[in-house]
Amino acid sequence: MSRIGRKPIPIPAGVTVAITPTHLEISGPKGTLRTPVPFGIRFRLQDGMLMAEREDEEAKALHGLARALAANAVRGVTEGYTKELDIVGIGYKAEVQERRILFSLGYSHPIEFPIPDGIDVKVERRNKPIPEYQMTLIVSGIDKQLVGQIAANIRSLRRPDAYKGKGIRYADEVLRLKPGKTGK
């Protein structure tokens, strides 16, 4: 049996779970999320704990997945998720205007990135020691997958350079820079 699938999910106070055969609807202080339930998996609520059970051995591969998706939804509606991105490079900047982000990333034109519903983006400016100028983007929301996908899409606008490290990177990302050419 799946080790992850067997673990019960504690339901905190203020969170309600509606169970149907095809999906879970989890509501909390930050909002409501709807999580699909794979075929062959069923959920039950018992003593403030949400349990994932499989009906037969054919659903074995989906047991841990279904439980993890439900746990992520419970955490999302109570705490939420955040991803931090650093914009590193002289002249590289970002600015939030209404429901879009305007980037200046060294291209010949500014890049306009729309912010989808359910996602909040904040820009923090930080002056790092010379020679780098750095800004931090904070992407937050209740849906873990959507927060991660938006952060990945923003990072793909200008990936970090292998030689100088300029570009957009995750705050906890470790870059190994190439040494470049050697002189005489």
mmCIF file of C-alpha atoms in Angstrom:
data_model
loop_
_atom_site.group_PDB
_atom_site.id
_atom_site.type_symbol
_atom_site.label_atom_id
_atom_site.label_comp_id
_atom_site.label_asym_id
_atom_site.label_seq_id
_atom_site.Cartn_x
_atom_site.Cartn_y
_atom_site.Cartn_z
ATOM 1 C CA MET A 1 0.000 0.000 0.000
ATOM 2 C CA SER A 2 1.170 3.537 -0.698
ATOM 3 C CA ARG A 3 2.947 5.169 2.238
ATOM 4 C CA ILE A 4 1.818 8.617 1.179
ATOM 5 C CA GLY A 5 -1.721 7.468 0.354
ATOM 6 C CA ARG A 6 -2.181 5.939 3.814
ATOM 7 C CA LYS A 7 -1.394 9.158 5.698
ATOM 8 C CA PRO A 8 -4.503 10.982 6.918
ATOM 9 C CA ILE A 9 -4.932 14.671 6.082
ATOM 10 C CA PRO A 10 -5.836 16.768 9.153
ATOM 11 C CA ILE A 11 -8.625 19.232 8.399
ATOM 12 C CA PRO A 12 -8.087 22.485 10.356
ATOM 13 C CA ALA A 13 -10.910 24.498 11.873
ATOM 14 C CA GLY A 14 -12.627 26.751 9.348
ATOM 15 C CA VAL A 15 -12.084 24.364 6.422
ATOM 16 C CA THR A 16 -15.005 22.473 4.888
ATOM 17 C CA VAL A 17 -14.687 19.502 2.548
ATOM 18 C CA ALA A 18 -17.440 18.421 0.147
ATOM 19 C CA ILE A 19 -16.838 14.911 -1.195
ATOM 20 C CA THR A 20 -18.296 13.646 -4.481
ATOM 21 C CA PRO A 21 -17.198 10.600 -6.489
ATOM 22 C CA THR A 22 -15.442 12.763 -9.116
ATOM 23 C CA HIS A 23 -13.989 15.656 -7.119
ATOM 24 C CA LEU A 24 -13.346 17.244 -3.727
ATOM 25 C CA GLU A 25 -14.403 20.806 -3.062
ATOM 26 C CA ILE A 26 -12.330 22.328 -0.273
ATOM 27 C CA SER A 27 -13.269 25.740 1.152
ATOM 28 C CA GLY A 28 -11.278 27.741 3.649
ATOM 29 C CA PRO A 29 -10.453 31.271 4.734
ATOM 30 C CA LYS A 30 -8.449 32.067 1.566
ATOM 31 C CA GLY A 31 -10.895 30.620 -0.991
ATOM 32 C CA THR A 32 -12.239 27.460 -2.584
ATOM 33 C CA LEU A 33 -10.382 24.799 -4.571
ATOM 34 C CA ARG A 34 -11.755 21.884 -6.547
ATOM 35 C CA THR A 35 -9.553 18.773 -6.771
ATOM 36 C CA PRO A 36 -10.304 15.839 -9.103
ATOM 37 C CA VAL A 37 -10.579 12.344 -7.648
ATOM 38 C CA PRO A 38 -9.118 9.645 -9.925
ATOM 39 C CA PHE A 39 -11.184 6.587 -10.812
ATOM 40 C CA GLY A 40 -10.722 3.850 -8.210
ATOM 41 C CA ILE A 41 -9.962 6.239 -5.317
ATOM 42 C CA ARG A 42 -12.492 7.409 -2.762
ATOM 43 C CA PHE A 43 -12.218 9.804 0.145
ATOM 44 C CA ARG A 44 -13.929 9.716 3.502
ATOM 45 C CA LEU A 45 -14.048 12.212 6.341
ATOM 46 C CA GLN A 46 -13.616 10.743 9.817
ATOM 47 C CA ASP A 47 -12.913 12.567 13.104
ATOM 48 C CA GLY A 48 -11.548 15.703 11.420
ATOM 49 C CA MET A 49 -9.239 13.661 9.166
ATOM 50 C CA LEU A 50 -9.584 13.121 5.416
ATOM 51 C CA MET A 51 -8.619 9.597 4.345
ATOM 52 C CA ALA A 52 -7.845 8.399 0.803
ATOM 53 C CA GLU A 53 -8.708 4.757 0.078
ATOM 54 C CA ARG A 54 -8.421 2.745 -3.088
ATOM 55 C CA GLU A 55 -11.214 0.492 -4.222
ATOM 56 C CA ASP A 56 -8.996 -2.018 -6.049
ATOM 57 C CA GLU A 57 -5.337 -2.633 -6.908
ATOM 58 C CA GLU A 58 -5.685 -1.031 -10.351
ATOM 59 C CA ALA A 59 -5.726 2.416 -8.711
ATOM 60 C CA LYS A 60 -2.469 1.721 -6.862
ATOM 61 C CA ALA A 61 -0.428 4.230 -8.885
ATOM 62 C CA LEU A 62 -2.951 7.037 -8.232
ATOM 63 C CA HIS A 63 -3.391 6.521 -4.485
ATOM 64 C CA GLY A 64 -0.510 8.749 -3.331
ATOM 65 C CA LEU A 65 -1.229 11.298 -6.068
ATOM 66 C CA ALA A 66 -4.864 11.743 -5.029
ATOM 67 C CA ARG A 67 -3.887 12.168 -1.376
ATOM 68 C CA ALA A 68 -1.132 14.673 -2.233
ATOM 69 C CA LEU A 69 -3.477 16.772 -4.385
ATOM 70 C CA ALA A 70 -6.052 16.876 -1.576
ATOM 71 C CA ALA A 71 -3.386 17.808 1.011
ATOM 72 C CA ASN A 72 -2.087 20.592 -1.261
ATOM 73 C CA ALA A 73 -5.623 21.968 -1.613
ATOM 74 C CA VAL A 74 -6.156 21.938 2.166
ATOM 75 C CA ARG A 75 -2.865 23.766 2.714
ATOM 76 C CA GLY A 76 -3.651 26.196 -0.112
ATOM 77 C CA VAL A 77 -6.993 27.364 1.307
ATOM 78 C CA THR A 78 -5.494 27.839 4.786
ATOM 79 C CA GLU A 79 -1.928 29.147 4.233
ATOM 80 C CA GLY A 80 -1.489 29.641 0.482
ATOM 81 C CA TYR A 81 1.662 29.179 -1.593
ATOM 82 C CA THR A 82 4.404 31.583 -2.643
ATOM 83 C CA LYS A 83 7.330 31.456 -5.057
ATOM 84 C CA GLU A 84 10.067 34.057 -5.105
ATOM 85 C CA LEU A 85 11.935 34.993 -8.270
ATOM 86 C CA ASP A 86 15.025 37.193 -8.433
ATOM 87 C CA ILE A 87 15.628 39.484 -11.400
ATOM 88 C CA VAL A 88 19.390 39.965 -11.662
ATOM 89 C CA GLY A 89 21.097 42.296 -14.121
ATOM 90 C CA ILE A 90 21.775 45.960 -14.705
ATOM 91 C CA GLY A 91 18.735 47.553 -16.319
ATOM 92 C CA TYR A 92 16.525 44.482 -15.771
ATOM 93 C CA LYS A 93 13.337 45.472 -13.991
ATOM 94 C CA ALA A 94 9.695 44.626 -13.456
ATOM 95 C CA GLU A 95 6.663 46.711 -12.616
ATOM 96 C CA VAL A 96 3.142 45.567 -11.690
ATOM 97 C CA GLN A 97 0.337 47.564 -13.355
ATOM 98 C CA GLU A 98 -3.255 46.486 -12.732
ATOM 99 C CA ARG A 99 -3.413 42.791 -13.750
ATOM 100 C CA ARG A 100 -0.146 42.662 -15.714
ATOM 101 C CA ILE A 101 3.597 42.834 -15.206
ATOM 102 C CA LEU A 102 5.810 44.984 -17.437
ATOM 103 C CA PHE A 103 9.326 43.590 -17.785
ATOM 104 C CA SER A 104 12.428 45.271 -19.137
ATOM 105 C CA LEU A 105 14.846 42.380 -19.647
ATOM 106 C CA GLY A 106 17.421 43.621 -22.121
ATOM 107 C CA TYR A 107 15.370 42.953 -25.232
ATOM 108 C CA SER A 108 14.531 45.677 -27.765
ATOM 109 C CA HIS A 109 10.971 45.856 -26.423
ATOM 110 C CA PRO A 110 9.228 45.654 -23.041
ATOM 111 C CA ILE A 111 7.461 42.384 -22.249
ATOM 112 C CA GLU A 112 3.889 42.448 -20.966
ATOM 113 C CA PHE A 113 2.885 39.416 -18.847
ATOM 114 C CA PRO A 114 -0.803 39.063 -17.858
ATOM 115 C CA ILE A 115 -1.540 37.971 -14.277
ATOM 116 C CA PRO A 116 -4.311 35.330 -14.171
ATOM 117 C CA ASP A 117 -7.130 35.346 -11.620
ATOM 118 C CA GLY A 118 -6.212 33.789 -8.288
ATOM 119 C CA ILE A 119 -2.580 34.943 -8.462
ATOM 120 C CA ASP A 120 -1.052 37.970 -6.730
ATOM 121 C CA VAL A 121 2.344 39.379 -7.696
ATOM 122 C CA LYS A 122 4.408 41.863 -5.707
ATOM 123 C CA VAL A 123 7.726 43.471 -6.666
ATOM 124 C CA GLU A 124 10.364 44.265 -4.065
ATOM 125 C CA ARG A 125 13.372 46.322 -5.012
ATOM 126 C CA ARG A 126 16.682 45.517 -3.391
ATOM 127 C CA ASN A 127 20.014 47.126 -3.982
ATOM 128 C CA LYS A 128 22.653 44.448 -3.707
ATOM 129 C CA PRO A 129 26.338 45.194 -3.390
ATOM 130 C CA ILE A 130 28.114 46.102 -6.611
ATOM 131 C CA PRO A 131 28.093 44.860 -9.396
ATOM 132 C CA GLU A 132 24.560 43.437 -9.374
ATOM 133 C CA TYR A 133 21.209 45.151 -9.219
ATOM 134 C CA GLN A 134 18.445 42.893 -8.016
ATOM 135 C CA MET A 135 14.649 42.875 -7.765
ATOM 136 C CA THR A 136 12.460 40.189 -6.250
ATOM 137 C CA LEU A 137 9.076 39.103 -7.591
ATOM 138 C CA ILE A 138 6.777 37.319 -5.130
ATOM 139 C CA VAL A 139 4.107 35.165 -6.809
ATOM 140 C CA SER A 140 1.405 33.962 -4.406
ATOM 141 C CA GLY A 141 -1.940 32.187 -4.557
ATOM 142 C CA ILE A 142 -3.934 29.255 -3.192
ATOM 143 C CA ASP A 143 -3.404 26.792 -6.064
ATOM 144 C CA LYS A 144 0.066 25.210 -5.825
ATOM 145 C CA GLN A 145 0.141 24.131 -9.473
ATOM 146 C CA LEU A 146 -0.926 27.537 -10.806
ATOM 147 C CA VAL A 147 1.605 29.410 -8.633
ATOM 148 C CA GLY A 148 4.405 27.124 -9.819
ATOM 149 C CA GLN A 149 3.376 27.354 -13.478
ATOM 150 C CA ILE A 150 3.181 31.158 -13.451
ATOM 151 C CA ALA A 151 6.600 31.334 -11.758
ATOM 152 C CA ALA A 152 8.036 28.982 -14.410
ATOM 153 C CA ASN A 153 6.492 31.059 -17.217
ATOM 154 C CA ILE A 154 7.990 34.254 -15.779
ATOM 155 C CA ARG A 155 11.405 32.580 -15.439
ATOM 156 C CA SER A 156 11.277 31.454 -19.072
ATOM 157 C CA LEU A 157 11.093 35.091 -20.250
ATOM 158 C CA ARG A 158 14.852 35.459 -19.580
ATOM 159 C CA ARG A 159 16.610 32.383 -18.192
ATOM 160 C CA PRO A 160 19.805 32.961 -16.187
ATOM 161 C CA ASP A 161 22.926 33.397 -18.304
ATOM 162 C CA ALA A 162 25.504 30.626 -17.861
ATOM 163 C CA TYR A 163 28.436 33.051 -17.763
ATOM 164 C CA LYS A 164 27.296 36.082 -15.731
ATOM 165 C CA GLY A 165 24.096 34.784 -14.095
ATOM 166 C CA LYS A 166 21.958 37.634 -15.438
ATOM 167 C CA GLY A 167 18.269 36.898 -15.924
ATOM 168 C CA ILE A 168 15.302 35.646 -13.888
ATOM 169 C CA ARG A 169 15.890 32.832 -11.402
ATOM 170 C CA TYR A 170 14.171 31.264 -8.418
ATOM 171 C CA ALA A 171 15.302 32.765 -5.107
ATOM 172 C CA ASP A 172 16.615 29.421 -3.860
ATOM 173 C CA GLU A 173 18.153 28.371 -7.194
ATOM 174 C CA VAL A 174 21.893 27.706 -7.169
ATOM 175 C CA LEU A 175 23.679 28.591 -10.412
ATOM 176 C CA ARG A 176 27.002 27.157 -11.475
ATOM 177 C CA LEU A 177 28.621 29.730 -13.690
ATOM 178 C CA LYS A 178 30.940 28.719 -16.510
ATOM 179 C CA PRO A 179 34.456 30.130 -16.291
ATOM 180 C CA GLY A 180 34.531 31.719 -19.762
ATOM 181 C CA LYS A 181 37.629 32.215 -21.890
ATOM 182 C CA THR A 182 41.040 32.371 -20.341
ATOM 183 C CA GLY A 183 43.511 35.072 -21.302
ATOM 184 C CA LYS A 184 47.123 34.614 -22.377
#
